[in-house]
Short mmCIF file of C-alpha atoms in Angstrom, two decimals:
data_model
loop_
_atom_site.label_atom_id
_atom_site.label_comp_id
_atom_site.label_asym_id
_atom_site.label_seq_id
_atom_site.Cartn_x
_atom_site.Cartn_y
_atom_site.Cartn_z
CA ALA O 8 89.13 111.46 87.43
CA GLN O 9 90.52 112.94 90.57
CA THR O 10 94.20 113.80 90.70
CA VAL O 11 96.42 114.90 93.57
CA THR O 12 99.66 116.80 92.98
CA GLN O 13 102.50 117.34 95.42
CA SER O 14 104.95 119.62 93.66
CA GLN O 15 107.78 119.31 96.19
CA PRO O 16 109.59 115.96 95.91
CA GLU O 17 111.84 116.91 98.84
CA MET O 18 111.82 119.50 101.59
CA SER O 19 114.12 120.18 104.53
CA VAL O 20 113.72 122.11 107.76
CA GLN O 21 115.77 122.90 110.82
CA GLU O 22 114.63 121.45 114.10
CA ALA O 23 112.17 123.78 115.89
CA GLU O 24 111.42 125.68 112.69
CA THR O 25 108.22 125.67 110.61
CA VAL O 26 107.75 124.02 107.22
CA THR O 27 104.83 123.93 104.79
CA LEU O 28 104.16 121.07 102.38
CA SER O 29 102.03 121.80 99.33
CA CYS O 30 99.21 119.78 97.82
CA THR O 31 96.74 120.59 95.07
CA TYR O 32 93.97 118.40 93.75
CA ASP O 33 91.45 118.29 90.99
CA THR O 34 87.86 117.14 91.41
CA SER O 35 84.39 117.93 90.17
CA GLU O 36 82.82 116.88 93.46
CA SER O 37 81.62 119.40 96.04
CA ASP O 38 81.73 116.97 98.94
CA TYR O 39 85.00 115.17 99.61
CA TYR O 40 87.67 114.54 102.21
CA LEU O 41 91.37 115.27 102.33
CA PHE O 42 94.06 113.63 104.39
CA TRP O 43 97.75 113.93 105.12
CA TYR O 44 99.55 110.68 105.89
CA LYS O 45 103.11 110.32 107.16
CA GLN O 46 105.29 107.31 106.32
CA PRO O 47 108.55 107.10 108.27
CA PRO O 48 111.24 104.57 107.38
CA SER O 49 109.45 102.14 109.68
CA ARG O 50 106.96 101.85 106.78
CA GLN O 51 103.63 102.31 108.53
CA MET O 52 101.35 104.94 107.02
CA ILE O 53 100.18 107.16 109.88
CA LEU O 54 97.28 109.59 109.63
CA VAL O 55 98.44 113.11 110.45
CA ILE O 56 95.35 115.20 109.85
CA ARG O 57 92.06 115.19 107.94
CA GLN O 58 89.76 117.86 106.49
CA GLU O 59 86.15 117.67 105.37
CA ALA O 60 85.49 119.85 102.33
CA TYR O 61 82.22 121.19 103.77
CA LYS O 62 84.03 122.62 106.78
CA GLN O 63 85.45 126.08 106.28
CA GLN O 64 87.58 125.92 109.41
CA ASN O 65 91.06 124.58 108.88
CA ALA O 66 91.89 121.39 110.78
CA THR O 67 94.53 121.44 113.49
CA GLU O 68 96.21 118.60 115.37
CA ASN O 69 98.79 119.84 117.88
CA ARG O 70 101.80 121.03 115.82
CA PHE O 71 100.14 120.14 112.53
CA SER O 72 97.68 122.39 110.74
CA VAL O 73 96.31 122.73 107.25
CA ASN O 74 95.52 125.64 104.97
CA PHE O 75 92.49 124.46 103.03
CA GLN O 76 91.53 126.66 100.10
CA LYS O 77 88.53 124.99 98.47
CA ALA O 78 88.17 127.38 95.54
CA ALA O 79 91.85 127.04 94.71
CA LYS O 80 91.75 123.27 95.39
CA SER O 81 94.74 123.59 97.64
CA PHE O 82 95.46 121.69 100.86
CA SER O 83 98.84 122.49 102.40
CA LEU O 84 100.25 121.06 105.62
CA LYS O 85 102.11 123.25 108.10
CA ILE O 86 104.36 121.63 110.66
CA SER O 87 105.35 123.93 113.52
CA ASP O 88 108.24 123.41 115.93
CA SER O 89 109.62 120.62 113.73
CA GLN O 90 111.08 117.61 115.52
CA LEU O 91 113.52 114.96 114.36
CA GLY O 92 110.70 112.44 114.53
CA ASP O 93 108.81 114.37 111.86
CA ALA O 94 111.28 113.17 109.24
CA ALA O 95 109.30 110.98 106.85
CA MET O 96 107.60 110.83 103.49
CA TYR O 97 104.33 112.77 103.55
CA PHE O 98 101.43 111.88 101.29
CA CYS O 99 98.42 114.03 100.55
CA ALA O 100 95.32 111.97 99.80
CA TYR O 101 91.84 112.65 98.42
CA ARG O 102 88.70 110.65 99.10
CA GLY O 103 85.42 111.28 97.34
CA PRO O 104 81.95 111.15 98.88
CA GLY O 105 80.72 107.88 100.30
CA GLY O 106 79.02 105.23 98.21
CA THR O 107 80.45 103.05 95.50
CA SER O 108 84.00 104.37 95.79
CA TYR O 109 84.34 102.19 98.92
CA GLY O 110 86.64 104.71 100.51
CA LYS O 111 89.17 104.67 97.70
CA LEU O 112 92.06 107.07 98.32
CA THR O 113 93.89 108.95 95.59
CA PHE O 114 97.43 109.75 96.73
CA GLY O 115 99.87 112.41 95.64
CA GLN O 116 103.42 111.44 94.74
CA GLY O 117 104.73 112.30 98.18
CA THR O 118 107.19 114.75 99.71
CA ILE O 119 110.27 113.55 101.56
CA LEU O 120 110.83 115.75 104.61
CA THR O 121 114.29 115.93 106.19
CA VAL O 122 114.70 117.53 109.62
CA HIS O 123 118.17 118.86 110.46
CA PRO O 124 119.29 119.07 114.10
CA ASP E 26 101.19 99.92 118.48
CA THR E 27 99.80 98.97 115.08
CA GLU E 28 96.09 98.17 115.15
CA VAL E 29 96.34 96.44 111.78
CA THR E 30 98.73 93.50 111.98
CA GLN E 31 100.46 92.11 108.93
CA THR E 32 102.50 88.92 108.71
CA PRO E 33 105.12 88.14 107.70
CA LYS E 34 107.12 91.38 107.85
CA HIS E 35 109.53 90.13 105.21
CA LEU E 36 109.12 87.45 102.57
CA VAL E 37 111.55 86.16 99.96
CA MET E 38 110.17 83.74 97.41
CA GLY E 39 111.00 82.22 94.09
CA MET E 40 108.88 82.74 91.02
CA THR E 41 107.41 79.25 91.25
CA ASN E 42 106.52 79.39 94.94
CA LYS E 43 103.09 79.81 96.49
CA LYS E 44 102.85 81.97 99.58
CA SER E 45 100.26 84.04 101.43
CA LEU E 46 100.26 87.40 103.15
CA LYS E 47 98.02 87.87 106.16
CA CYS E 48 96.32 90.93 107.58
CA GLU E 49 94.29 91.10 110.76
CA GLN E 50 92.37 93.85 112.54
CA HIS E 51 90.21 93.77 115.64
CA MET E 52 88.71 97.24 115.45
CA GLY E 53 85.40 96.01 114.04
CA HIS E 54 86.14 97.60 110.69
CA ARG E 55 84.12 96.31 107.74
CA ALA E 56 86.24 97.62 104.86
CA MET E 57 89.71 96.23 104.17
CA TYR E 58 92.24 97.12 101.50
CA TRP E 59 95.38 95.76 99.85
CA TYR E 60 97.95 98.18 98.41
CA LYS E 61 101.23 97.69 96.58
CA GLN E 62 103.95 100.27 97.16
CA LYS E 63 107.23 100.67 95.32
CA ALA E 64 110.11 102.59 96.91
CA LYS E 65 109.50 106.35 97.19
CA LYS E 66 106.16 106.03 95.42
CA PRO E 67 102.61 106.32 96.72
CA PRO E 68 100.61 103.19 97.53
CA GLU E 69 98.64 101.74 94.62
CA LEU E 70 95.27 100.25 95.44
CA MET E 71 94.88 96.58 94.51
CA PHE E 72 91.69 95.31 96.15
CA VAL E 73 88.89 96.50 98.40
CA TYR E 74 86.67 94.26 100.50
CA SER E 75 83.49 95.66 101.97
CA TYR E 76 81.53 93.49 104.41
CA GLU E 77 83.67 90.51 103.38
CA LYS E 78 82.79 90.89 99.70
CA LEU E 79 85.25 91.89 97.00
CA SER E 80 84.10 95.35 95.93
CA ILE E 81 87.02 96.69 93.91
CA ASN E 82 89.68 94.87 91.88
CA GLU E 83 91.98 97.39 90.23
CA SER E 84 92.75 95.09 87.29
CA VAL E 85 95.29 93.16 89.31
CA PRO E 86 96.92 90.13 87.61
CA SER E 87 95.45 86.79 88.60
CA ARG E 88 98.72 85.71 90.20
CA PHE E 89 97.45 87.79 93.15
CA SER E 90 94.38 86.23 94.76
CA PRO E 91 92.68 87.98 97.70
CA GLU E 92 90.54 86.28 100.28
CA CYS E 93 88.48 87.61 103.18
CA PRO E 94 87.52 84.63 105.41
CA ASN E 95 85.85 86.84 108.02
CA SER E 96 85.45 90.47 109.00
CA SER E 97 88.78 90.56 110.85
CA LEU E 98 91.04 88.76 108.42
CA LEU E 99 92.31 89.48 104.93
CA ASN E 100 94.69 87.27 102.98
CA LEU E 101 96.60 87.78 99.76
CA HIS E 102 97.61 84.55 98.05
CA LEU E 103 100.64 84.73 95.78
CA HIS E 104 101.55 82.36 92.97
CA ALA E 105 103.99 82.53 90.07
CA LEU E 106 105.04 86.08 90.84
CA GLN E 107 107.41 88.08 88.68
CA PRO E 108 110.48 90.09 89.81
CA GLU E 109 108.55 93.32 89.21
CA ASP E 110 106.12 92.25 91.93
CA SER E 111 108.83 92.90 94.53
CA ALA E 112 107.42 95.71 96.67
CA LEU E 113 105.95 96.64 100.03
CA TYR E 114 102.42 95.28 100.41
CA LEU E 115 100.24 97.31 102.73
CA CYS E 116 96.95 96.33 104.28
CA ALA E 117 94.50 98.91 105.59
CA SER E 118 91.05 98.97 107.15
CA SER E 119 88.34 101.52 107.79
CA PRO E 120 85.03 101.37 109.72
CA THR E 121 83.01 101.14 106.51
CA GLY E 122 83.80 101.97 102.94
CA THR E 123 80.90 104.36 102.56
CA SER E 124 81.46 107.17 105.03
CA GLY E 125 83.96 109.59 103.60
CA ASN E 126 85.65 111.05 106.63
CA GLN E 127 86.67 107.74 108.12
CA PRO E 128 90.41 107.39 107.64
CA GLN E 129 92.08 104.18 106.67
CA HIS E 130 94.31 102.56 109.28
CA PHE E 131 97.39 100.94 107.82
CA GLY E 132 99.54 98.03 108.90
CA ASP E 133 103.34 97.98 108.82
CA GLY E 134 103.39 96.11 105.54
CA THR E 135 105.10 93.03 104.19
CA ARG E 136 108.34 93.56 102.29
CA LEU E 137 108.20 91.06 99.42
CA SER E 138 111.23 90.10 97.34
CA ILE E 139 110.91 87.85 94.30
CA LEU E 140 114.05 86.00 93.28
#
């Protein structure tokens, strides 16, 4: 079974600084997909960034980028120029190849990010 | 704006009550999901509907009864719930359940409290 591990229950960063959230996963699949979701106190889970395992290039979305190390099964999220609105709980999620999994996501335990002004 | 709409936002009910949670999306998605989330924990998958058919039931107690009347609407019927069922219930949708890189879009959730 796939597992996702986020080893940092809480992280903090100063506004405008850079922070990296860690995520490791375990799978026997060669084709899979990884996601970072953000959940602010408003409750909605918001997709931050996604990565396809077959792509060697790391995904980037504005201030958010990932360091995807397939051999190490590591998928960290870097937030540059942190803003107060980045404060939230961040979940790393794994999704296997298409088919009978029906898009089932396996989530990590989450990392609470605090941004200090 | 949330593309997946959940109602009500808050619900308080007694253990003998019957109530329903509603989820609606108009993105043409054909896979819809119900999750249960406790405070500071990740969402736990409950049910998956694919093309209006129940595809996954994660061994959820029968006091939770899902229904998918059409491709845009997903209901969760509640009956005889227990205090431990108090949680945030999230609905999500994705274009299909079979293409891996399609992310799930989540609603704001319903905060459920069982008295």
